[in-house]
PDB file of C-alpha atoms in Angstrom:
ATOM      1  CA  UNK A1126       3.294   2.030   0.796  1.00  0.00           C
ATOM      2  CA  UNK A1127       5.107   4.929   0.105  1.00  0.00           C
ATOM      3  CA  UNK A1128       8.573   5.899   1.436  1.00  0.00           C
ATOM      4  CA  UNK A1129      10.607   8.624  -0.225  1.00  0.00           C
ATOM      5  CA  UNK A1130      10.633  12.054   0.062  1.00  0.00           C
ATOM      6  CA  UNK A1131      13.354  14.482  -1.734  1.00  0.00           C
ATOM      7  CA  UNK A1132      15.301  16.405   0.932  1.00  0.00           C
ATOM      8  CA  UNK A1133      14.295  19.973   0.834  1.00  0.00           C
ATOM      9  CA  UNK A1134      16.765  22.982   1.222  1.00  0.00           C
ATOM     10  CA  UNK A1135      16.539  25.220   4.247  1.00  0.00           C
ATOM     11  CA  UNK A1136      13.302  27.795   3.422  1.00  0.00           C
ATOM     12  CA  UNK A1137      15.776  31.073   3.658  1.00  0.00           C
ATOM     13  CA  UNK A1138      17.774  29.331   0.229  1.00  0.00           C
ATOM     14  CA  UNK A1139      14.999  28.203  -1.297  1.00  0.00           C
ATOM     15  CA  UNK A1140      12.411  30.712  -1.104  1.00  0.00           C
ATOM     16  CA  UNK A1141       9.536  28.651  -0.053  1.00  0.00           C
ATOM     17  CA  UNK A1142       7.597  29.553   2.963  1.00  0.00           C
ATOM     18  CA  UNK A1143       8.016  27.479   6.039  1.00  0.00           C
ATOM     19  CA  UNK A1144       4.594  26.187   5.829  1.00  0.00           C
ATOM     20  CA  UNK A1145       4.619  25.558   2.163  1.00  0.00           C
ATOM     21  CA  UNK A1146       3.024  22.102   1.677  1.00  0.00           C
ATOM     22  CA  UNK A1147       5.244  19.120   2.109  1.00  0.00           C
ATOM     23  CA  UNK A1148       5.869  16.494  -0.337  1.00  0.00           C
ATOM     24  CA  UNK A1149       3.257  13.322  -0.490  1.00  0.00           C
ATOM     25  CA  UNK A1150       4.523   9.990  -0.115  1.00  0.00           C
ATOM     26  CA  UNK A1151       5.782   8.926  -3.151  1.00  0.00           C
ATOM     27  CA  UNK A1152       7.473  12.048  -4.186  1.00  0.00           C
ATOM     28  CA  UNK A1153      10.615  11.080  -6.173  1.00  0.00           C
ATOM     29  CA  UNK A1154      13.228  12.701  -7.702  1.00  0.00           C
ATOM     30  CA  UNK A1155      12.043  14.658 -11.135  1.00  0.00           C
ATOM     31  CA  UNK A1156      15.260  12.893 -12.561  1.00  0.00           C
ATOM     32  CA  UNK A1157      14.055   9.421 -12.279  1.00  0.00           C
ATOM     33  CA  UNK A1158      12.662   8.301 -15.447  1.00  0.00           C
ATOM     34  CA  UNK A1159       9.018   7.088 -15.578  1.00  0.00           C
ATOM     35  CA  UNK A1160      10.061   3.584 -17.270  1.00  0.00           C
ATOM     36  CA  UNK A1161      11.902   2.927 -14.205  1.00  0.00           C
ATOM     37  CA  UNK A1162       9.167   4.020 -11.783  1.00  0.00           C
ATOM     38  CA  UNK A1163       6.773   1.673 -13.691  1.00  0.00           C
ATOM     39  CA  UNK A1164       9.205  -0.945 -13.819  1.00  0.00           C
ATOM     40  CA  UNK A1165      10.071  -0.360  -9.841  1.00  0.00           C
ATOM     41  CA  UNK A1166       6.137  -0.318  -9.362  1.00  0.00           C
ATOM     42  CA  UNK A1167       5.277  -3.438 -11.454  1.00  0.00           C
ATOM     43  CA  UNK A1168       8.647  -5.748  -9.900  1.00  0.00           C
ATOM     44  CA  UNK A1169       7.956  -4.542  -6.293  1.00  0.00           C
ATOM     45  CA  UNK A1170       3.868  -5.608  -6.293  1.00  0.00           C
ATOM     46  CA  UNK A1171       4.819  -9.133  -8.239  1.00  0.00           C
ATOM     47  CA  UNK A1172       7.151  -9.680  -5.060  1.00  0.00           C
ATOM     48  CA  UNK A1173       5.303  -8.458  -2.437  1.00  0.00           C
ATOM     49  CA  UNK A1174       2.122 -10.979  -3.850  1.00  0.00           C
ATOM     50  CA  UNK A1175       4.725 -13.809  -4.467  1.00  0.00           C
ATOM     51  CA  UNK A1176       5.641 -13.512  -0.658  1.00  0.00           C
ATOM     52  CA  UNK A1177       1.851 -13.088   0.605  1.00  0.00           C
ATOM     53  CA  UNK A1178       1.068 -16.086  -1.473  1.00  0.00           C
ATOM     54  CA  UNK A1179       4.167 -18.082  -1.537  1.00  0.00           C
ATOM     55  CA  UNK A1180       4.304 -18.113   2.400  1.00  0.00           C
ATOM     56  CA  UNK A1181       0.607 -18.807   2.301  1.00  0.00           C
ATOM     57  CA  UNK A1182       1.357 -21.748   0.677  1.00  0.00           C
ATOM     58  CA  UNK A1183       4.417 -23.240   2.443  1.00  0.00           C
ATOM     59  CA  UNK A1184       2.737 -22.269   5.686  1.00  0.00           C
ATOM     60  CA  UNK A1185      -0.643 -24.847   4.831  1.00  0.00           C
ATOM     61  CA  UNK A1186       2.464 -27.287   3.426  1.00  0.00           C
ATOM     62  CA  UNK A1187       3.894 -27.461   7.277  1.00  0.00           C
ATOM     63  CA  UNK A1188       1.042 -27.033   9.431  1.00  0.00           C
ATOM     64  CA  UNK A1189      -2.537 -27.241   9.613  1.00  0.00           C
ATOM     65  CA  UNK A1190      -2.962 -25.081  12.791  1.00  0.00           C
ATOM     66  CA  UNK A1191      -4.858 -22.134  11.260  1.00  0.00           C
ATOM     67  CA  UNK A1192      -3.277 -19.456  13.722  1.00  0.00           C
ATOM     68  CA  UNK A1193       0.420 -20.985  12.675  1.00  0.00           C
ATOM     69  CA  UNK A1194      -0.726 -20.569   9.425  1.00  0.00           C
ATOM     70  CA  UNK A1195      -1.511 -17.131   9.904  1.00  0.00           C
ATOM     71  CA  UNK A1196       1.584 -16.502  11.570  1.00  0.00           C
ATOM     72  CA  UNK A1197       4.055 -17.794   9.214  1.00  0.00           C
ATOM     73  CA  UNK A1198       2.006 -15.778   6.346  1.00  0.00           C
ATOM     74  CA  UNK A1199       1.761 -12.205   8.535  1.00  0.00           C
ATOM     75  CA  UNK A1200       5.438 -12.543   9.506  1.00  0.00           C
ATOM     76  CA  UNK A1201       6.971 -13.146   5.786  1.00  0.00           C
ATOM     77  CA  UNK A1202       4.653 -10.191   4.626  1.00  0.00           C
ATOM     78  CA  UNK A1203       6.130  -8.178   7.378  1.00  0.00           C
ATOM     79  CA  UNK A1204       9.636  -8.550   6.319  1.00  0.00           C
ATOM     80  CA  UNK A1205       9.508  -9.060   2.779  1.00  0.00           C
ATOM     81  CA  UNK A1206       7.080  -5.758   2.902  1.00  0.00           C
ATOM     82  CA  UNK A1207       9.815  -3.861   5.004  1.00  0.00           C
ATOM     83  CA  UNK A1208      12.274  -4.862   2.755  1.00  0.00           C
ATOM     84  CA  UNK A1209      10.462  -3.915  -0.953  1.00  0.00           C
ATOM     85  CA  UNK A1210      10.018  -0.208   0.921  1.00  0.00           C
ATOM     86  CA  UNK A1211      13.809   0.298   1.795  1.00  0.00           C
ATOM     87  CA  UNK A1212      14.893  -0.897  -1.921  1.00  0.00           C
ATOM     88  CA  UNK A1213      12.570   0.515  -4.171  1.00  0.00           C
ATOM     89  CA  UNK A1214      11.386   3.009  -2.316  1.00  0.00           C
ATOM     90  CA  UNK A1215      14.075   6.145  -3.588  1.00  0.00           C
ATOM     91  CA  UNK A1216      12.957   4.772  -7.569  1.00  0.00           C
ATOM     92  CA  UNK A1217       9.469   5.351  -7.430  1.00  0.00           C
ATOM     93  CA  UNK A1218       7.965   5.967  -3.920  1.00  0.00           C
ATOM     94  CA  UNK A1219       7.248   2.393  -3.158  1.00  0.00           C
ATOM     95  CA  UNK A1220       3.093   2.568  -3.516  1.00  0.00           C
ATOM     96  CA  UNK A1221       2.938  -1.069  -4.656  1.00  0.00           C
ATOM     97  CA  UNK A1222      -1.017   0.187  -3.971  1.00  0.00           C
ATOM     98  CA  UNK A1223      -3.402   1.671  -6.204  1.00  0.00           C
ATOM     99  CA  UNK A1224      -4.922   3.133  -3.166  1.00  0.00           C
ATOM    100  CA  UNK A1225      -1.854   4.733  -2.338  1.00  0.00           C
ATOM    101  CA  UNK A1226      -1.202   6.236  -5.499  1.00  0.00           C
ATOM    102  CA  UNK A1227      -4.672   7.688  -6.021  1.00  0.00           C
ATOM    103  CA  UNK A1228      -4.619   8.975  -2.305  1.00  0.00           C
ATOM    104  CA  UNK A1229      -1.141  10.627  -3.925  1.00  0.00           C
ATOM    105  CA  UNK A1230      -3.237  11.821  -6.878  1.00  0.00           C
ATOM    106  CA  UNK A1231      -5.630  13.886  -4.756  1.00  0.00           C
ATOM    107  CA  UNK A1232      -3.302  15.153  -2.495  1.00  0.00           C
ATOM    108  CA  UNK A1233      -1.719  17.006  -5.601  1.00  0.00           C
ATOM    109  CA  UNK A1234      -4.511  18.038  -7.244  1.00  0.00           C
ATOM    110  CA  UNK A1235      -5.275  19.304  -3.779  1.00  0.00           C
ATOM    111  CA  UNK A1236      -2.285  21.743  -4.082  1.00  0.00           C
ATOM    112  CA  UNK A1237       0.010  18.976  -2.164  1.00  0.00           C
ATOM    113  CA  UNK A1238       2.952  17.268  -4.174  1.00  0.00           C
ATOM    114  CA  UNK A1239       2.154  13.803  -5.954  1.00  0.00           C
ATOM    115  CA  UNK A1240       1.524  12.240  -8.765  1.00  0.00           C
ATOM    116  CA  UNK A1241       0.178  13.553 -12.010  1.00  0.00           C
ATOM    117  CA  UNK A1242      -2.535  12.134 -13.860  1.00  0.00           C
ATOM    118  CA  UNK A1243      -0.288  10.341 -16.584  1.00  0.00           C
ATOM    119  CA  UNK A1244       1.962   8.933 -13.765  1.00  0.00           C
ATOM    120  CA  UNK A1245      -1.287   7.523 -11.939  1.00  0.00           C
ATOM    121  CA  UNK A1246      -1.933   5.994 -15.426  1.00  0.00           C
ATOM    122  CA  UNK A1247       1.065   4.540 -15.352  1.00  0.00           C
ATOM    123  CA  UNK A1248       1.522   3.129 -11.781  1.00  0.00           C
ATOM    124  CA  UNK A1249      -1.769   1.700 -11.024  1.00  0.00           C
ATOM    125  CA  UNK A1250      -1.383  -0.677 -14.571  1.00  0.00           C
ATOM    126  CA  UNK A1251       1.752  -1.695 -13.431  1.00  0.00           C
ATOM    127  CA  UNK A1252       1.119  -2.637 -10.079  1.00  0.00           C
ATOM    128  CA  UNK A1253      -2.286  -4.723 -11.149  1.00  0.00           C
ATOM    129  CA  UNK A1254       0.157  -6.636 -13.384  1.00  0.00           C
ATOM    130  CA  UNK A1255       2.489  -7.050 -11.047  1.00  0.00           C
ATOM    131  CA  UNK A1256       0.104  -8.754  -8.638  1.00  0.00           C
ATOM    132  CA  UNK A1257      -1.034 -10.785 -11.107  1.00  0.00           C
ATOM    133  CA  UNK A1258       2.394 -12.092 -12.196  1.00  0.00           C
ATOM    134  CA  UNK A1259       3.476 -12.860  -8.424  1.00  0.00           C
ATOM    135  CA  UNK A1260       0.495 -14.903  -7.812  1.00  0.00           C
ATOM    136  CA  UNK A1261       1.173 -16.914 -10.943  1.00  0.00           C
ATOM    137  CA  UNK A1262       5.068 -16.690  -9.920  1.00  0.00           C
ATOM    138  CA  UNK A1263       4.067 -17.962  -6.351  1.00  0.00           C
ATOM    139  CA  UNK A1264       2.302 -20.643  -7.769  1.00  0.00           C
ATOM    140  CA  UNK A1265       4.966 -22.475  -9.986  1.00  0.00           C
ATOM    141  CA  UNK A1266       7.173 -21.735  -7.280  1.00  0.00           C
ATOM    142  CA  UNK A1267       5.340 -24.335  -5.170  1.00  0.00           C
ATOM    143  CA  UNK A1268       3.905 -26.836  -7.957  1.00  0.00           C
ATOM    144  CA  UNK A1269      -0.002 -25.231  -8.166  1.00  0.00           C
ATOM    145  CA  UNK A1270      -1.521 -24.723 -11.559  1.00  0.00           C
ATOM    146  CA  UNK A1271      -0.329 -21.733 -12.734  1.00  0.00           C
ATOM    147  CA  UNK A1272      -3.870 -19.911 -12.949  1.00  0.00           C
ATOM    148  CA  UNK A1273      -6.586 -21.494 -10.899  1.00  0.00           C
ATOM    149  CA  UNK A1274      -9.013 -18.800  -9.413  1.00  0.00           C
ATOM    150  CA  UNK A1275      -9.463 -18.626  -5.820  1.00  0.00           C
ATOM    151  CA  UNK A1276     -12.668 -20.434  -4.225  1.00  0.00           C
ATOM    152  CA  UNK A1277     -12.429 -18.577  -0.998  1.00  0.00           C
ATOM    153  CA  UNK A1278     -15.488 -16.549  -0.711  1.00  0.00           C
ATOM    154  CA  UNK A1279     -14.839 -13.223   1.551  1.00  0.00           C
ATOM    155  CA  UNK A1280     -18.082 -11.229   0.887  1.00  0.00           C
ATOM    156  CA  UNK A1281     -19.371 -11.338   4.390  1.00  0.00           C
ATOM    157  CA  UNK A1282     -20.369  -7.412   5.398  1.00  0.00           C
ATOM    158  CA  UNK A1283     -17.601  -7.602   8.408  1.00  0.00           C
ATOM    159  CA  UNK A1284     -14.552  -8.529   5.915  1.00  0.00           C
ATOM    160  CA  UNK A1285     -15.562  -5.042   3.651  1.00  0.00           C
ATOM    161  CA  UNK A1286     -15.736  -3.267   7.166  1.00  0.00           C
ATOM    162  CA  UNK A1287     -12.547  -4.814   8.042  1.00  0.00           C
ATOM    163  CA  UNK A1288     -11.139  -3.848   4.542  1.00  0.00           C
ATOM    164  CA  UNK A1289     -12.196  -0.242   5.074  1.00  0.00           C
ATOM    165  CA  UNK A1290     -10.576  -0.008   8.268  1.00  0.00           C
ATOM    166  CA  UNK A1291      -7.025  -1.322   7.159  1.00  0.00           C
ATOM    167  CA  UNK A1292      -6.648   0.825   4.695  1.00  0.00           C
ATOM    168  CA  UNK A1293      -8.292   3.941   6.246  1.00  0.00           C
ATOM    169  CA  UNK A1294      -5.494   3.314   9.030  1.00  0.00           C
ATOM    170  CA  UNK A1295      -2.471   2.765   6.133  1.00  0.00           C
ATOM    171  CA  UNK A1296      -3.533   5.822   4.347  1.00  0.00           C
ATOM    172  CA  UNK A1297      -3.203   7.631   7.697  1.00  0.00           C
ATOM    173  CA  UNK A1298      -0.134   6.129   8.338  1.00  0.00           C
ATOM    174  CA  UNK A1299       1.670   6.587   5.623  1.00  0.00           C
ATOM    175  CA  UNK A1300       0.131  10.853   5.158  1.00  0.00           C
ATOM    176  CA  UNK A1301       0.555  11.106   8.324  1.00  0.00           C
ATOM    177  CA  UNK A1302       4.060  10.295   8.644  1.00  0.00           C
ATOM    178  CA  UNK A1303       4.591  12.362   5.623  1.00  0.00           C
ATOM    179  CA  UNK A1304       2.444  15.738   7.123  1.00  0.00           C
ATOM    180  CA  UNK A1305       5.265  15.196  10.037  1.00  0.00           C
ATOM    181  CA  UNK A1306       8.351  14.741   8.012  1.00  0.00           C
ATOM    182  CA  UNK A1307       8.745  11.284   9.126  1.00  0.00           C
ATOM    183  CA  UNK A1308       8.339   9.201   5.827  1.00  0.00           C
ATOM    184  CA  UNK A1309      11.982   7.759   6.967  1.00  0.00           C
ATOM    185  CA  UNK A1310      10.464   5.102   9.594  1.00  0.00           C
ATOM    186  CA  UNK A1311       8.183   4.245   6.600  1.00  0.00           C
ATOM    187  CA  UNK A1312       9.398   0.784   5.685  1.00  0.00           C
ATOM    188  CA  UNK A1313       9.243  -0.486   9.440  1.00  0.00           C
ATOM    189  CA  UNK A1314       6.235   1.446  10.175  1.00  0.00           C
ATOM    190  CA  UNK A1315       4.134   0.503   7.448  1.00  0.00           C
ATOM    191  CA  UNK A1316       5.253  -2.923   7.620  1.00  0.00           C
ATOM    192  CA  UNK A1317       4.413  -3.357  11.293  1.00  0.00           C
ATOM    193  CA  UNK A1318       1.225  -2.059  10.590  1.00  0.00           C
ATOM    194  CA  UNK A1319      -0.097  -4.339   7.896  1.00  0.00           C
ATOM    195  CA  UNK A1320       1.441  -6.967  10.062  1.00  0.00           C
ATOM    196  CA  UNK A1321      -0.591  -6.113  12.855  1.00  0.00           C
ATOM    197  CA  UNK A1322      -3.658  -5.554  10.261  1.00  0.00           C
ATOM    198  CA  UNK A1323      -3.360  -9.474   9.540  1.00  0.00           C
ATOM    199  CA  UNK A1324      -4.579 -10.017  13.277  1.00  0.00           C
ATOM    200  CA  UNK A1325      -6.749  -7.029  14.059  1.00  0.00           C
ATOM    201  CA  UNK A1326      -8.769  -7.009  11.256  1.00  0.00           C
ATOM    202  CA  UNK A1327     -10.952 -10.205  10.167  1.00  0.00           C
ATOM    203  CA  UNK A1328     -10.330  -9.821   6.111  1.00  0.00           C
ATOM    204  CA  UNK A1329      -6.796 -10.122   7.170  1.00  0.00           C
ATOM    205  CA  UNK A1330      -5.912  -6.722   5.905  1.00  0.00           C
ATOM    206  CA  UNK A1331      -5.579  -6.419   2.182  1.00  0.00           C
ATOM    207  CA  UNK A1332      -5.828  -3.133   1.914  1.00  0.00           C
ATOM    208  CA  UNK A1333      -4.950  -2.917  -1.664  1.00  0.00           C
ATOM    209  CA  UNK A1334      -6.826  -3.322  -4.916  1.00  0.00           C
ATOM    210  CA  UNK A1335      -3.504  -4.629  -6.966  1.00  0.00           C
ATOM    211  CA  UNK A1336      -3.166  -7.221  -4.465  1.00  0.00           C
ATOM    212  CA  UNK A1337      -6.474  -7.995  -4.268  1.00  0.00           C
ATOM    213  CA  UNK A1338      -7.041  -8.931  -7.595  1.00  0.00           C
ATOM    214  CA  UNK A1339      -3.769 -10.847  -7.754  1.00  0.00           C
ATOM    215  CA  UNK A1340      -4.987 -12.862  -4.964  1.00  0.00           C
ATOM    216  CA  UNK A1341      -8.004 -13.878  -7.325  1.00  0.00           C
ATOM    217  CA  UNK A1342      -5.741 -15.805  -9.492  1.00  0.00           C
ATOM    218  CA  UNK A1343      -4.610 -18.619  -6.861  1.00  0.00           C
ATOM    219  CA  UNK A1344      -7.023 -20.728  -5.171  1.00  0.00           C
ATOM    220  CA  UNK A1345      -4.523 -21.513  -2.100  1.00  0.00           C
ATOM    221  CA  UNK A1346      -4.467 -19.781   1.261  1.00  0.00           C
ATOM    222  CA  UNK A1347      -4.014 -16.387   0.532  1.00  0.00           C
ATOM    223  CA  UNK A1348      -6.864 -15.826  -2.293  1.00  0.00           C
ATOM    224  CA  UNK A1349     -10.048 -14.463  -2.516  1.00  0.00           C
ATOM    225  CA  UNK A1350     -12.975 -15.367  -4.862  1.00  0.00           C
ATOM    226  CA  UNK A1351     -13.497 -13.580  -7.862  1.00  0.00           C
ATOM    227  CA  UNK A1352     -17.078 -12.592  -6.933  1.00  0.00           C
ATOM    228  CA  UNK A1353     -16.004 -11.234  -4.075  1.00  0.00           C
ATOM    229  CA  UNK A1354     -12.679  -8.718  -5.438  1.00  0.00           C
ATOM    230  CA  UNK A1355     -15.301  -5.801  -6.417  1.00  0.00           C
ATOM    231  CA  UNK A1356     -16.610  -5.322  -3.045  1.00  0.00           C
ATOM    232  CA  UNK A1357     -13.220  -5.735  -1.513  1.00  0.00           C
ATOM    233  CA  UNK A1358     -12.074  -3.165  -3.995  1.00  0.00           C
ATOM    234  CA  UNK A1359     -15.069  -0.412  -3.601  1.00  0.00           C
ATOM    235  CA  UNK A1360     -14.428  -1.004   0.660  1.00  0.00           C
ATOM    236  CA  UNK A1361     -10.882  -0.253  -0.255  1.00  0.00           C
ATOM    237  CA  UNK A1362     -11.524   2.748  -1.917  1.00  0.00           C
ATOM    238  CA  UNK A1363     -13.744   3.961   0.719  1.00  0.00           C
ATOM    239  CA  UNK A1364     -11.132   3.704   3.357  1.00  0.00           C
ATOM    240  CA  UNK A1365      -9.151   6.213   0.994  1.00  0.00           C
ATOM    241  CA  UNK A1366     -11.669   8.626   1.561  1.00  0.00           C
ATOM    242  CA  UNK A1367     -12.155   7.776   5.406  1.00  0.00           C
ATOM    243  CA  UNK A1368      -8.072   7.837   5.919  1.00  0.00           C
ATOM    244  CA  UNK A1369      -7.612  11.120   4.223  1.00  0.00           C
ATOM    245  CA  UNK A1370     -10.279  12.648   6.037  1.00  0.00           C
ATOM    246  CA  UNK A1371      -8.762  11.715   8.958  1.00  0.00           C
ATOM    247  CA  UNK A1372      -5.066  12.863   7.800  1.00  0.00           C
ATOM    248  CA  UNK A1373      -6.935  16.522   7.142  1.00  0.00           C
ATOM    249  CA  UNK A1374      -8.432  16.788  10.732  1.00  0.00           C
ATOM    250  CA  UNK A1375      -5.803  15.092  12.846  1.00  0.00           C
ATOM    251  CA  UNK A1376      -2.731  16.525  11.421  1.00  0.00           C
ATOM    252  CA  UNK A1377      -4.439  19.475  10.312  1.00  0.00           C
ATOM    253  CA  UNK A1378      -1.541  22.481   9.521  1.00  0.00           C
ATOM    254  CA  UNK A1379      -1.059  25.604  11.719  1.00  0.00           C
ATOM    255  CA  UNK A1380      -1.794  28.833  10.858  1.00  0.00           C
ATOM    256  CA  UNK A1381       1.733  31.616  10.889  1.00  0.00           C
ATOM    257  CA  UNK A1382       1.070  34.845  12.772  1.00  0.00           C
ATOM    258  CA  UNK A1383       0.979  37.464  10.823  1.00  0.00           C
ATOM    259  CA  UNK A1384       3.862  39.757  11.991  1.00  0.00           C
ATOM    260  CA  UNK A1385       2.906  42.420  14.454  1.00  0.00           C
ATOM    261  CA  UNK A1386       0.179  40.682  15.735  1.00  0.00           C
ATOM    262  CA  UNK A1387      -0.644  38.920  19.095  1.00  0.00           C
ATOM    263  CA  UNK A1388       0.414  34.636  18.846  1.00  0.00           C
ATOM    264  CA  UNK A1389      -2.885  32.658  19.447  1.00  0.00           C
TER     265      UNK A1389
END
């Protein structure tokens, strides 16, 4: 979940070709310190898992309608989500995702603008702590014991199908809106879509390993079984692969014409 992206000077004052490659998501200012970006990385996760699991846990507190449930949960994700990506995104990007950030990775080493290998290092740590310290937050919050894993078994084959389709689609989103210099609807637009991911997809749409395993470490209506994190993780990982493939073919870049010669 990725949101800023420095505003580049016109091409004639810079230099840089027209069809120079764009900034990732997550591109932030060279000024901003890494400490911060860790710290923006590690504080947004922790909320965004204290929300998923807090609501979780108020919702099964006022009703015991399954689809209210659901509702109360999806909706609080959707705003807090929306929220986290408008505040923290100009600090560090707003990835909150070790999918994201890796996706970032590649995209750099692919001759793209990301993250380097010491800042993926430094983000991913962060944002498994994070998720870990919002579920435990979320929990005293509401009364639970602190650090009770999760009995909710999600192993079944159509949950890690689910789980690569959510985040194939967020990775495409969030590229995507990048490749078309449109990372400013980012905090509604990724928001809606994992909001819309809680209903379309039958695993609920994690789509994120930090979360994931945060999720582990609360056995109330948002958590997941131990046993079952790797596979959610590895489908996770594959829908990386799946949504960048589909970023390179569907928003594949144009070619310039060579001057002098006929346009296509």
């Amino acid at each position: 979940m990725s949101v800023t992206e420095p505003v580049a000077a016109p091409a004639a004052e810079t230099g840089i070709a027209a069809d120079a490659p764009q900034p990732a998501p997550g591109a932030t200012p060279p000024q901003t310190p890494l400490i911060a970006r860790a710290a923006a990385e590690l504080v947004g996760t922790a909320a965004l898992v204290a929300v998923v699991v807090g609501s979780g846990i108020q919702a099964t507190k006022l009703t015991q309608d399954v689809a209210l449930q659901l509702l109360a949960n999806s909706t609080a994700t959707v705003f807090g989500l929306g929220v986290l990506i408008a505040l923290l995104g100009p600090v560090s990007g707003a990835h909150f995702n070790p999918a994201v950030t890796l996706a970032e990775w590649w995209t750099a080493r692919r001759g793209g603008v990301g993250v380097t290998v010491r800042e993926l290092a430094v983000y991913v740590p962060s944002q498994i702590v994070g998720a870990i310290a919002g579920a435990i937050l979320a929990d005293a919050m509401f009364g639970e014991p602190l650090v009770k894993w999760s009995t909710h078994d999600r192993s079944a084959g159509n949950l890690l199908l689910s789980e690569v389709v959510a985040t194939a689609g967020l990775i495409m989103l969030i590229f995507g809106l990048a490749r078309t210099d449109r990372l400013r609807f980012a905090p509604v637009a990724v928001a809606s879509y994992i909001g819309a991911a809680y209903w379309f997809t039958s695993s609920t749409s994690f789509a994120n390993p930090a979360v994931t395993i945060g999720r582990a470490f609360t056995d109330t209506f948002a958590g997941i079984a131990p046993a079952s994190v790797p596979g959610f993780i590895g489908a996770q990982l594959a829908g990386v692969i799946v949504g960048l493939a589909l970023v390179a073919v569907i928003f594949m870049r144009g070619k310039t014409a060579t001057a002098g010669a006929p346009a296509a």
